Short mmCIF file of C-alpha atoms and ligand atoms in Angstrom, two decimals:
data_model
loop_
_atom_site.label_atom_id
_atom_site.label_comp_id
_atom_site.label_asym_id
_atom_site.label_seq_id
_atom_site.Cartn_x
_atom_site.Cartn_y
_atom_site.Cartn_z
CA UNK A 1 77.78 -3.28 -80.48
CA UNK A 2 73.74 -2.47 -80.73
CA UNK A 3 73.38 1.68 -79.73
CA UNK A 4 70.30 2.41 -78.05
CA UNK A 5 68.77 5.63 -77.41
CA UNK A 6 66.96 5.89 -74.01
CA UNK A 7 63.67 8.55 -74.05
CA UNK A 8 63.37 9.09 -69.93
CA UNK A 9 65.21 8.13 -67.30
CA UNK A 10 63.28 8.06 -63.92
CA UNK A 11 62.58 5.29 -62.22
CA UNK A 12 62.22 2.64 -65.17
CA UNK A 13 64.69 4.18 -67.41
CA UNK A 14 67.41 4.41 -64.64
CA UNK A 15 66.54 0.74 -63.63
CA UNK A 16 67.26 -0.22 -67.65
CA UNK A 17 70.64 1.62 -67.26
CA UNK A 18 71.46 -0.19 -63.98
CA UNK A 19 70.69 -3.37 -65.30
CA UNK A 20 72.66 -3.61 -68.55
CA UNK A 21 75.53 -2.90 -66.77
CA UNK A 22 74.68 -5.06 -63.88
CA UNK A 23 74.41 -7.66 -66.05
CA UNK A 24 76.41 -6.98 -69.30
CA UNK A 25 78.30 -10.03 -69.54
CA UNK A 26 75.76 -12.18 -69.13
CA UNK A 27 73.72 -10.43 -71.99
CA UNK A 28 76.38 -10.08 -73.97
CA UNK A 29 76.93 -14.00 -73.74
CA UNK A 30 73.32 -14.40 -74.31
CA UNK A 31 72.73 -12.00 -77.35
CA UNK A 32 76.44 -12.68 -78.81
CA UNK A 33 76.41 -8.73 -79.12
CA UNK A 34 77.04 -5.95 -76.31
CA UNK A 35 74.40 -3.28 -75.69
CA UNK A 36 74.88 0.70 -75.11
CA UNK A 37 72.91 2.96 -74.04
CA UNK A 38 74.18 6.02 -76.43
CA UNK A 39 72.28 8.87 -75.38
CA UNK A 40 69.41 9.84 -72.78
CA UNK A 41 66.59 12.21 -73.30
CA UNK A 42 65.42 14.02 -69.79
CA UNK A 43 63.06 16.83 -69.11
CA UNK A 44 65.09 19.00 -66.96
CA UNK A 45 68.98 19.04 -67.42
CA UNK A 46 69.69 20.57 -63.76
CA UNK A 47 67.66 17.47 -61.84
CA UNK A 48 70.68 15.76 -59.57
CA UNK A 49 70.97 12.08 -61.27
CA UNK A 50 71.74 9.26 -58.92
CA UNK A 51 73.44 7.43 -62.00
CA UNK A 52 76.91 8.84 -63.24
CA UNK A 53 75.84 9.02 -67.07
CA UNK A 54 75.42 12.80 -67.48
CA UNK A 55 77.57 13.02 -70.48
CA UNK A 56 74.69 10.83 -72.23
CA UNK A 57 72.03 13.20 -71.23
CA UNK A 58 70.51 15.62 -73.64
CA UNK A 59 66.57 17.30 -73.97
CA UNK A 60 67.23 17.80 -77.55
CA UNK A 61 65.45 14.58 -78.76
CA UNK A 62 66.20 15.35 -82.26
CA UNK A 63 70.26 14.13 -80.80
CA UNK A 64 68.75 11.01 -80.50
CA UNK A 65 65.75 10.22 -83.20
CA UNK A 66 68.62 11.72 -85.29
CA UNK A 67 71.67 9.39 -84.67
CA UNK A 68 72.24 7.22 -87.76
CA UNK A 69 74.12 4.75 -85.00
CA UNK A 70 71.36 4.05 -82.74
CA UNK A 71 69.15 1.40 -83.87
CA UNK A 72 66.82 0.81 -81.01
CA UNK A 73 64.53 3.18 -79.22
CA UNK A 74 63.32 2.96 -75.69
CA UNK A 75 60.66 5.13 -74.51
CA UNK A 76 60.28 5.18 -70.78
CA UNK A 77 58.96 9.24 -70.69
CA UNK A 78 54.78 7.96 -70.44
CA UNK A 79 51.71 9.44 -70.87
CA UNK A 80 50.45 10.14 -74.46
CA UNK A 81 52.48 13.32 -75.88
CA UNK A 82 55.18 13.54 -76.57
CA UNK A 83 55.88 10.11 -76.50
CA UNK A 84 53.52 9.06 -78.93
CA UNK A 85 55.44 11.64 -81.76
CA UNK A 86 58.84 10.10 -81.02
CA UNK A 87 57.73 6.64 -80.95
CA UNK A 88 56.15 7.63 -84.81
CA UNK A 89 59.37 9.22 -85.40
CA UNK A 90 61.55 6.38 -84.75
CA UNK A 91 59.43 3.79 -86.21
CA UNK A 92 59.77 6.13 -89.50
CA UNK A 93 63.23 6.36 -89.38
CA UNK A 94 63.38 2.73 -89.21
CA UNK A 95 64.50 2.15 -85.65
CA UNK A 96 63.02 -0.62 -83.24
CA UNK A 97 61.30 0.48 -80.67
CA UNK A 98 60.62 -0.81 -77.04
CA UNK A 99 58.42 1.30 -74.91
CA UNK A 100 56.69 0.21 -71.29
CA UNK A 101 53.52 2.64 -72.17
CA UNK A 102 50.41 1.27 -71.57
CA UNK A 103 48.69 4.66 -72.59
CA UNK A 104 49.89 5.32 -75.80
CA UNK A 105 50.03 1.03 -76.71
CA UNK A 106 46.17 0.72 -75.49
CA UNK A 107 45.22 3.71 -77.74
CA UNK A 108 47.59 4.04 -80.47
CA UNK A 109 48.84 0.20 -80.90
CA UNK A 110 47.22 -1.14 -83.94
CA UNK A 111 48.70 2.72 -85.98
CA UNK A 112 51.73 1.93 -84.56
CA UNK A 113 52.10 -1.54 -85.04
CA UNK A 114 51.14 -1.30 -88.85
CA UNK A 115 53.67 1.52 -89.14
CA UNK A 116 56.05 -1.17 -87.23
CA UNK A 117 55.09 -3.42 -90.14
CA UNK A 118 54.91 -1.33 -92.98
CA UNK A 119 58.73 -0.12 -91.83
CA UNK A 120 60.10 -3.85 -91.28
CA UNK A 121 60.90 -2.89 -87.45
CA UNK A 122 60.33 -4.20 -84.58
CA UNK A 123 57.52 -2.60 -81.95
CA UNK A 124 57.80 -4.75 -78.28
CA UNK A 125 55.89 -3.45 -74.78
CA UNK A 126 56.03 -6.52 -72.98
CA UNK A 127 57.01 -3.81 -69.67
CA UNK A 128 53.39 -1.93 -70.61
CA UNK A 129 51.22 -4.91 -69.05
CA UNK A 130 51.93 -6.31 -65.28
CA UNK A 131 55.85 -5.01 -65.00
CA UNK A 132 58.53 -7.68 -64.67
CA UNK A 133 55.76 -10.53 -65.41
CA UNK A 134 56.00 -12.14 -69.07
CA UNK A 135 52.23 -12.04 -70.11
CA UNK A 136 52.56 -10.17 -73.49
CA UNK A 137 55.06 -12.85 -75.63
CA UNK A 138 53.36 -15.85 -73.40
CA UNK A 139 50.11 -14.50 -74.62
CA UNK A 140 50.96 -14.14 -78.48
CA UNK A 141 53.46 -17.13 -78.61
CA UNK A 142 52.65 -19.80 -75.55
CA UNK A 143 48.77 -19.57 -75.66
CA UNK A 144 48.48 -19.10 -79.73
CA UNK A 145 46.62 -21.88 -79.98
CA UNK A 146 43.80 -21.07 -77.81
CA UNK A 147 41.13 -19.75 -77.84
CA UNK A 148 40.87 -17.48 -74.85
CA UNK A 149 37.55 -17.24 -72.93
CA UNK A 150 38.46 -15.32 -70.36
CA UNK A 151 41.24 -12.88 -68.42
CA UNK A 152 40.94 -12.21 -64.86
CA UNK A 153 43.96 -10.01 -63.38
CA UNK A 154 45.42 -7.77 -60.32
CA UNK A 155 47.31 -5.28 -62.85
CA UNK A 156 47.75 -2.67 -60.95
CA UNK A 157 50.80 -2.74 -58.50
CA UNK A 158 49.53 0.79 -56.60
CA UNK A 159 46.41 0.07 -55.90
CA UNK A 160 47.03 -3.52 -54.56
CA UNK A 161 49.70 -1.95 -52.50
CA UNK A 162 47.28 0.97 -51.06
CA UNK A 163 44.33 -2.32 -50.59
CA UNK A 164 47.07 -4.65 -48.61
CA UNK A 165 48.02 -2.27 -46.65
CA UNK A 166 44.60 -1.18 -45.55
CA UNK A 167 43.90 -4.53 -45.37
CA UNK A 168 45.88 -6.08 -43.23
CA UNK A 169 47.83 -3.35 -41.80
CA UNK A 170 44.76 -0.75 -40.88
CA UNK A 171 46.57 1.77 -42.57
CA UNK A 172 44.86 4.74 -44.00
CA UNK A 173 44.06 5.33 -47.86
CA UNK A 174 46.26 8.69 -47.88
CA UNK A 175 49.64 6.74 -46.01
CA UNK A 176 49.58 3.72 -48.16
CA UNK A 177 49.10 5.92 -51.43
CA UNK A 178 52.40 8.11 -50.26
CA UNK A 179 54.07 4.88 -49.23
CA UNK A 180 53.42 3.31 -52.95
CA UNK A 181 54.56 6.60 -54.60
CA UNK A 182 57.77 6.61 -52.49
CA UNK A 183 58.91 3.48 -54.06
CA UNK A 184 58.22 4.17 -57.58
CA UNK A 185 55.07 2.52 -58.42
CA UNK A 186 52.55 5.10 -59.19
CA UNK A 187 52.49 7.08 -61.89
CA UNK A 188 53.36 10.43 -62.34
CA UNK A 189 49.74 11.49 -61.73
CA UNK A 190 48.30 8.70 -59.47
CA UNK A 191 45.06 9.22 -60.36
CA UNK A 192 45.33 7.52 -62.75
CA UNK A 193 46.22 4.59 -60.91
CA UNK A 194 43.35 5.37 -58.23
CA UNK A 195 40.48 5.89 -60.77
CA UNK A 196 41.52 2.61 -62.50
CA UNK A 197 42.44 4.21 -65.94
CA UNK A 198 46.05 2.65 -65.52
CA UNK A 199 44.32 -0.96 -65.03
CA UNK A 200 41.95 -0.31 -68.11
CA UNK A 201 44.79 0.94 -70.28
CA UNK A 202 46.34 -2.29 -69.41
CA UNK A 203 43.40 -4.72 -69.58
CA UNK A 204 42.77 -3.27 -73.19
CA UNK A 205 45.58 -4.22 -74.38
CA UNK A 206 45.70 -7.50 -72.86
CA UNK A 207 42.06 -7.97 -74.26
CA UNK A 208 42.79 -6.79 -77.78
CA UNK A 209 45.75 -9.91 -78.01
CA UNK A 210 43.53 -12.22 -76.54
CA UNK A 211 39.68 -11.68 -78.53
CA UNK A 212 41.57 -10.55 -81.34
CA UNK A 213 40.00 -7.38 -81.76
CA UNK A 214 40.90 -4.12 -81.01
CA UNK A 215 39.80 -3.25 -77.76
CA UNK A 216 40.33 0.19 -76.41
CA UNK A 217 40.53 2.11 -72.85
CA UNK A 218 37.11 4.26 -73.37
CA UNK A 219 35.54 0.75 -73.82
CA UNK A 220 36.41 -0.50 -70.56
CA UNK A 221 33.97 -0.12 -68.17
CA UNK A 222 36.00 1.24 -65.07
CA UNK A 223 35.68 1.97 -61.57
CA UNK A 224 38.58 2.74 -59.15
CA UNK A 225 39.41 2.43 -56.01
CA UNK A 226 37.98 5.58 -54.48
CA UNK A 227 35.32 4.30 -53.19
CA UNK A 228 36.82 1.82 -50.74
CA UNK A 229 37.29 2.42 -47.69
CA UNK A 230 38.25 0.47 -44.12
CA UNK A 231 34.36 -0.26 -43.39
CA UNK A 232 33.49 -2.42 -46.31
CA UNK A 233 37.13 -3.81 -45.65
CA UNK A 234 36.28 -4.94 -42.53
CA UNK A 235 32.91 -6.06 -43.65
CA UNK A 236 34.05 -7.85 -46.29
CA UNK A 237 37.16 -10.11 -43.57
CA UNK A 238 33.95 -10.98 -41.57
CA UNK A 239 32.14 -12.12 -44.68
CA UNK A 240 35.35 -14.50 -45.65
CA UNK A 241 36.38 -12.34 -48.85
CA UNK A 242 39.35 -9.51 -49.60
CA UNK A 243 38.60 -6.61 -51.56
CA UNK A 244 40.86 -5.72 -55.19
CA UNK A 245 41.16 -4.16 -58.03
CA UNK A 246 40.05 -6.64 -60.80
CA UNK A 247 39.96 -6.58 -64.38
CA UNK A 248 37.84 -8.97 -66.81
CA UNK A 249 38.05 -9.79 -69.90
CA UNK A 250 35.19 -12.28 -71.44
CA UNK A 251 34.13 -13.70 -73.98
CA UNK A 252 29.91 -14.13 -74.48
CA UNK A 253 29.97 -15.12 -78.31
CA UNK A 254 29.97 -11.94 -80.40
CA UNK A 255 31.03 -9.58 -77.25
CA UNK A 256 33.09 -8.77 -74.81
CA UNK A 257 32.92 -7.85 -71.56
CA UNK A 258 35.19 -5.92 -69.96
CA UNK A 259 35.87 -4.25 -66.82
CA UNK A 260 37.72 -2.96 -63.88
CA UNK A 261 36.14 -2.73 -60.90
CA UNK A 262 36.80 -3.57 -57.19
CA UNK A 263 35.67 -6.84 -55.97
CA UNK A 264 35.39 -9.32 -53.08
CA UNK A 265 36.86 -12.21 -53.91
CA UNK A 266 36.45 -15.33 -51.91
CA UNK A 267 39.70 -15.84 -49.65
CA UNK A 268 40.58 -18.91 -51.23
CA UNK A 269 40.42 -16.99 -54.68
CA UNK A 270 43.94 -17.38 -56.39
CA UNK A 271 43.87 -13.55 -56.84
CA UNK A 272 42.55 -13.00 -53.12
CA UNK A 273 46.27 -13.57 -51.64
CA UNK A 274 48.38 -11.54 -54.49
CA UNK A 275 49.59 -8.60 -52.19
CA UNK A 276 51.18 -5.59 -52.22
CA UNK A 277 52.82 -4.43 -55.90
CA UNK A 278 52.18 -7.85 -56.83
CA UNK A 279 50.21 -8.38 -59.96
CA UNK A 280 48.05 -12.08 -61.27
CA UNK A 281 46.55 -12.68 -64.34
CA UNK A 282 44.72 -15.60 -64.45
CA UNK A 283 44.18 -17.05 -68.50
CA UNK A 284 41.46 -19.28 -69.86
CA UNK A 285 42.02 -21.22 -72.83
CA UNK A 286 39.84 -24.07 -74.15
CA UNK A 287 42.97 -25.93 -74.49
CA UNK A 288 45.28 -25.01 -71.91
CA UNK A 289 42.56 -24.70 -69.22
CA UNK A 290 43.46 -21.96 -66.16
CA UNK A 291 47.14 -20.87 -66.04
CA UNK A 292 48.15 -18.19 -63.95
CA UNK A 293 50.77 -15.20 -64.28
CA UNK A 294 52.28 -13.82 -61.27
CA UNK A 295 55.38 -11.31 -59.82
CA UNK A 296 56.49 -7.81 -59.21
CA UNK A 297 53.84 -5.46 -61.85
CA UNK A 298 55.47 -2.04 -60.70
CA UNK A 299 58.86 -1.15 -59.75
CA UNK A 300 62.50 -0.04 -60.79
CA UNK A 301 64.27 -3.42 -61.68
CA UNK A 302 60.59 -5.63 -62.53
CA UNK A 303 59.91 -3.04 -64.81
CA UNK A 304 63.78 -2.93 -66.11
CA UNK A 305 63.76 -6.82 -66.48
CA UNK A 306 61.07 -6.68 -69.03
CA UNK A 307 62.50 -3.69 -71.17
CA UNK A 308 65.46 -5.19 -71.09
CA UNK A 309 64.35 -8.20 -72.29
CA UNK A 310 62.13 -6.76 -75.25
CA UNK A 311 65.76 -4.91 -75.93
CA UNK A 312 67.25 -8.13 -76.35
CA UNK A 313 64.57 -9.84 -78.74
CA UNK A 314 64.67 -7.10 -80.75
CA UNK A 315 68.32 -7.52 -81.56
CA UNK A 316 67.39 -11.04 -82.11
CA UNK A 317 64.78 -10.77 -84.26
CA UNK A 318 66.18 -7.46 -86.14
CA UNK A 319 65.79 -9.51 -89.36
CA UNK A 320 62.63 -10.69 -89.50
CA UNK A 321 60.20 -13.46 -88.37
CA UNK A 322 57.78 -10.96 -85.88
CA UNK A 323 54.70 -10.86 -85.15
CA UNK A 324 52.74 -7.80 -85.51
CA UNK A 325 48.93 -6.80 -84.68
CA UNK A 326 46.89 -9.63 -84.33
CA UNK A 327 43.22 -7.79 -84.26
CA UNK A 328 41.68 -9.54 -86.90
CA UNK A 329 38.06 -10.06 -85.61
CA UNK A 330 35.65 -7.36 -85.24
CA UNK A 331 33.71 -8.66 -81.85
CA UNK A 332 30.95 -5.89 -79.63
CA UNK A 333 31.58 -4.65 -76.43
CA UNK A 334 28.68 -5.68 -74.17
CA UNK A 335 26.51 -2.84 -72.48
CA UNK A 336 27.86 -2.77 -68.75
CA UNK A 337 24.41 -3.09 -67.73
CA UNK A 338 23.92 -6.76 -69.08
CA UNK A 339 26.88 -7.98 -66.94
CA UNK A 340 25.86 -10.36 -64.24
CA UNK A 341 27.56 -10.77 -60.93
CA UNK A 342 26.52 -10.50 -57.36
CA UNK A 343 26.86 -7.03 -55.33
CA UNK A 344 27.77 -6.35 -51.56
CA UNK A 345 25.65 -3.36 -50.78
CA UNK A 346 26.09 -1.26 -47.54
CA UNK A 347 23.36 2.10 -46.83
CA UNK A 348 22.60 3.67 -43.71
CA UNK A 349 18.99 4.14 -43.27
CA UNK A 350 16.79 5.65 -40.52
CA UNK A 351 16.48 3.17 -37.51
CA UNK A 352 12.34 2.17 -37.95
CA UNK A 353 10.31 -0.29 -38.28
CA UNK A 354 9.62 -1.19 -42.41
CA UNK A 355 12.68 0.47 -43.61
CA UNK A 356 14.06 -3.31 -44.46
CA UNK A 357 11.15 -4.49 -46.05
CA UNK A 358 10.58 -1.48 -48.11
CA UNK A 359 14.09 -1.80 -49.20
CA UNK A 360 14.07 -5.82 -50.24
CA UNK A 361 10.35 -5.04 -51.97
CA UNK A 362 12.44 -2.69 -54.21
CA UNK A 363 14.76 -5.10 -54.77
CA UNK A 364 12.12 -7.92 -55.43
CA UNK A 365 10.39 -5.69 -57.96
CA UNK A 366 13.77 -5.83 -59.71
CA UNK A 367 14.24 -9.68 -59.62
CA UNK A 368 17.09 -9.38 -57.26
CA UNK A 369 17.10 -12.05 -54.34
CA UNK A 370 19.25 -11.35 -51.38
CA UNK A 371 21.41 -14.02 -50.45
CA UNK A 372 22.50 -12.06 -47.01
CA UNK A 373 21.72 -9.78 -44.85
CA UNK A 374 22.24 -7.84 -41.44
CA UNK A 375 22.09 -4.86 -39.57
CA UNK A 376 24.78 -3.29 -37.49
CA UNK A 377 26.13 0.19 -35.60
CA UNK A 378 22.91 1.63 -34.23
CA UNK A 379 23.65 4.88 -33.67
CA UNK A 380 21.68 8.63 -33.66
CA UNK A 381 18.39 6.68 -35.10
CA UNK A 382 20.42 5.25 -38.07
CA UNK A 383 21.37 1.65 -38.91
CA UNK A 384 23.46 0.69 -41.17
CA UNK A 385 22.44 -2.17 -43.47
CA UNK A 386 25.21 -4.28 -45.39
CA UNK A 387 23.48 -7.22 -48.36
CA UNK A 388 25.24 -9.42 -50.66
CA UNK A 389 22.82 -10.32 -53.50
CA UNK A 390 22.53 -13.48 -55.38
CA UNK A 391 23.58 -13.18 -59.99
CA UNK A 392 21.78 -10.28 -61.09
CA UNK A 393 22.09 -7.94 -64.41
CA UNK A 394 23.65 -4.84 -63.37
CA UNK A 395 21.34 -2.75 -64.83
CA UNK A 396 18.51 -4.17 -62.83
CA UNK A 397 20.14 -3.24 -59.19
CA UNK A 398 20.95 0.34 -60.65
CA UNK A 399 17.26 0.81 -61.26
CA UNK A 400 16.51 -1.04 -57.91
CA UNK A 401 18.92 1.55 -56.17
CA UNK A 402 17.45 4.58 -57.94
CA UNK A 403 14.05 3.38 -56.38
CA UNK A 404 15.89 2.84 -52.85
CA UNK A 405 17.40 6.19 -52.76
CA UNK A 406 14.72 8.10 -53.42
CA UNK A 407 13.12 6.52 -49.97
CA UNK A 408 13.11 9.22 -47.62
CA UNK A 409 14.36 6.59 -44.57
CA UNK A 410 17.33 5.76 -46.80
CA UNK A 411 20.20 8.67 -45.49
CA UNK A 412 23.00 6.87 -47.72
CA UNK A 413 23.75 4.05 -50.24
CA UNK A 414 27.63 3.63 -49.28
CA UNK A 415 28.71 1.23 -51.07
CA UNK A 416 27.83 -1.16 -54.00
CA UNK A 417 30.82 -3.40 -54.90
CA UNK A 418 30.59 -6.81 -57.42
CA UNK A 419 31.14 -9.84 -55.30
CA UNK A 420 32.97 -13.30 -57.39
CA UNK A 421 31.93 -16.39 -55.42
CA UNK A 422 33.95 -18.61 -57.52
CA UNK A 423 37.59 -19.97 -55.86
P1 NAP B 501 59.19 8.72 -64.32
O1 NAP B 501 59.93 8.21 -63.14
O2 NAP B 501 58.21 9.83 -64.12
O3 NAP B 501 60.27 9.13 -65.43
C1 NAP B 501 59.91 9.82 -66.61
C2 NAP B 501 61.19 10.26 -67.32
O4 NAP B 501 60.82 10.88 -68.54
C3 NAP B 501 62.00 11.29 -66.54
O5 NAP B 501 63.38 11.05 -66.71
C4 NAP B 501 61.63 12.63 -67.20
O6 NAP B 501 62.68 13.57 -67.22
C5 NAP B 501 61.39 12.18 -68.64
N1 NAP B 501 60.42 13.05 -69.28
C6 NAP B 501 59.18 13.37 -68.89
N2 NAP B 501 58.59 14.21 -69.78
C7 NAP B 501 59.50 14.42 -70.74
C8 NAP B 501 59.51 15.20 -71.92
N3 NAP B 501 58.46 15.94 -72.28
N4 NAP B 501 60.62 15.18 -72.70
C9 NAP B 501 61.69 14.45 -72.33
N5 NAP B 501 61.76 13.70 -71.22
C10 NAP B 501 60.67 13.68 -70.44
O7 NAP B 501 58.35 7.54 -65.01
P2 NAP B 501 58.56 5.96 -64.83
O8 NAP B 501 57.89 5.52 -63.58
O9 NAP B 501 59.97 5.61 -65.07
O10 NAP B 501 57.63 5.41 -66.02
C11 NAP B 501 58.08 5.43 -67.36
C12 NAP B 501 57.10 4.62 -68.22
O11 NAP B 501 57.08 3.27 -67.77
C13 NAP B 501 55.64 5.09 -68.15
O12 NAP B 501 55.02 4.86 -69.39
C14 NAP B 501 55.03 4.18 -67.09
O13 NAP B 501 53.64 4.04 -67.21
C15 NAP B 501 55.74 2.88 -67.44
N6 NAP B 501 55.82 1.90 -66.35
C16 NAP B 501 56.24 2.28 -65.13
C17 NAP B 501 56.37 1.34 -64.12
C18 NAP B 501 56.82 1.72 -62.74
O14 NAP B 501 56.77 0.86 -61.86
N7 NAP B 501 57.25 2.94 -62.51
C19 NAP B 501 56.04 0.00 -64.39
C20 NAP B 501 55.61 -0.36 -65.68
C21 NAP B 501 55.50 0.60 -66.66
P3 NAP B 501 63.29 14.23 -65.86
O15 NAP B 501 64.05 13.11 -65.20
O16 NAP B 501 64.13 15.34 -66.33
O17 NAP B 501 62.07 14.65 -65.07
N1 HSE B 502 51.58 2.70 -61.86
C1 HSE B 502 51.63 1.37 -62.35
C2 HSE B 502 51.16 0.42 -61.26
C3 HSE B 502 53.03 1.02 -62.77
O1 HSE B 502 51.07 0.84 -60.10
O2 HSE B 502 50.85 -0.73 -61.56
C4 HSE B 502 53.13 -0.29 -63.47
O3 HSE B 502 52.50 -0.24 -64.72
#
């Protein structure tokens, strides 16, 4: 019998307890050895549990960390303290440890990991990238032998939720948000999810396994989804693309680039259709070519499925043979500015004749060619002015912009989003 002690138990942790007994004897045949959860650290003692385990439940974690008999750890409490201390605390007292948090793995991974090492324990967050999708173990074990040039993913299940549903069911930011929440996908402070700190948490970790260097969330140039709203939505159907949350990961020699930003991606984009809490990660090797990783990247049981699974390897693999952190390079992040893409624009400008070619001479000046443009909703002397440009370095549309807002005709730049023509 393997004794594990469970640190939370909200929506993921109750999912992990719901599975292994949903599923016992099936794990049991698989692992040849039965799993129990021994004891369960909670906040608040008088919360009303849906799950009958209360004589498990303590808020002394010291009952737990503690417990000669429990050899696994699973933290499911998130955020960075103080889940971070018991995650040290277990590692030192030689338990595995399975966790599903992407903010303590994408800033404290490589300490932890060597303390994994150094302790001859196992450290697994397969749960902390894309929920119930296997991307972490494919990613260190399938794909070893490539060398990755690029990650493109959805991996963030609330804010593809709030974008679908805007999307295609005119539903407003504020519903879709409390809709997500409702069913367990946000985090306990959504912002994070909004601003895109929960997708950059992510991406850096995914980015650190595959450039091989450590890669962390401050690095990630991020944008959320704030910004968005129904208008460019709409703009963006007629112009044959869907607006998400993407993050990139790429390789350009001695850097990386990476980001997460919003982005119109052409409809026939393999990311354009992932909806909802779905999450995609699309992998380039130089062997393997494109493969793509896709299923449930938020949720109750996803989420469990993955844990679960981590719980299971490290019983397997409780003697040795693991793989540990694999940052061995040392590669540059690459200045935001010098990233290249094109960029929907939308501003609302004072109705008159030689506001548009004041506008594109700023943009010439800058070496930026438009590639469309057009003027629509005419109303109280203002137009407003949507452009998609052709490749340009960021940098050179910021300064561009700086010159166009300044322009006493220009009321409003409203928008500037990255546009990805490939399919
Ligand atoms: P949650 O529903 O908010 O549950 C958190 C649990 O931790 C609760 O049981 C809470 O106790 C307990 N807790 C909080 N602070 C604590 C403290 N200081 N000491 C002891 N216990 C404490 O969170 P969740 O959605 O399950 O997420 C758990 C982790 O999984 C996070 O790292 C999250 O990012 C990650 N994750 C979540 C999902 C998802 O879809 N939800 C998917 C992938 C990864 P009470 O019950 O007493 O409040
Ligand atoms: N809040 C996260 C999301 C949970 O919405 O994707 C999964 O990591």
């Amino acid at each position: 019998m393997i004794q594990i002690g469970l640190l939370g138990f909200g929506t993921v942790g109750s999912g992990v307890v719901e599975l292994i007994q949903k599923n016992q004897s099936t794990i049991a045949k698989r692992l040849g050895e039965n799993l129990e959860i021994k004891k369960i650290l909670v906040r608040n003692l008088n919360k009303k549990r849906l799950f009958s385990s209360e004589e498990k439940i303590t808020d002394d974690p010291a009952k737990i960390l503690g417990d000669n008999e429990i050899s696994i750890i699973v933290e499911l409490i998130g955020g960075d303290e103080p889940a971070l201390t018991y995650i040290r605390e277990a590692l030192l007292a030689g338990k595995h440890v399975v966790t599903a948090n992407k903010e303590v793995i994408s800033k404290h991974g490589k300490e932890l990991l060597d303390l994994a090492q150094k302790q001859g324990v196992n450290l697994f967050f397969e749960a902390s990238v894309g929920g119930g999708i296997p991307i972490i173990r494919p990613m260190k074990q399938c794909l070893a032998a490539n060398e990755v040039i690029k990650i493109m993913g959805i991996l963030n299940g609330t804010t593809n939720y709030i974008l679908t549903q805007m999307t295609e069911k005119n539903k407003s930011f504020e519903e879709a948000l409390w809709e997500a929440q409702k069913e367990g996908y946000a985090e306990s402070d959504p912002a994070a999810d909004i601003n895109g700190s929960d997708a950059a948490r992510k991406l850096a970790i995914l980015s650190s396994i595959a450039f091989n260097s450590r890669i962390t969330p401050d690095q990630v140039y991020t944008e959320g989804i704030d910004s968005v709203n129904l208008i460019d939505i709409n703009y963006a159907k007629e112009l044959g693309y869907r607006i998400k949350l993407v993050a990139i990961g790429k390789r350009h020699g001695n850097e990386v680039e990476v980001s997460v930003t919003p982005i119109l991606l052409k409809e026939k984009h393999p990311l354009a259709s992932v909806s909802d809490a779905f999450n995609a990660i699309l992998v380039e090797g130089n062997a393997v070519g494109r493969v793509m990783f896709y299923g449930q990247g938020a949720g109750k049981m996803p989420t469990a499925s993955a844990v679960v699974a981590d719980i299971m390897d490290a019983v397997r693999t409780r003697s040795g043979n693991r793989i540990y952190c694999t940052c061995y390079d040392e590669l540059n992040i690459m200045n935001p500015g010098h990233s290249i893409s094109r960029f929907y624009l939308r501003l609302r400008v004072t109705d008159k004749p030689g506001v548009l070619s004041k506008i594109s001479g700023a943009m010439g000046e800058n070496q930026i060619s438009l590639s469309q443009v057009f003027q629509k909703n005419t109303m109280d002397h203002t137009a407003e002015i949507v452009m998609v440009t052709y490749e340009v370095p960021f940098e050179n549309l910021q300064n561009a912009l700086e010159e166009i807002k300044a322009y006493r005709q220009v009321e409003e730049i409203s928008s500037v989003i990255r546009v990805e023509e490939e399919s």
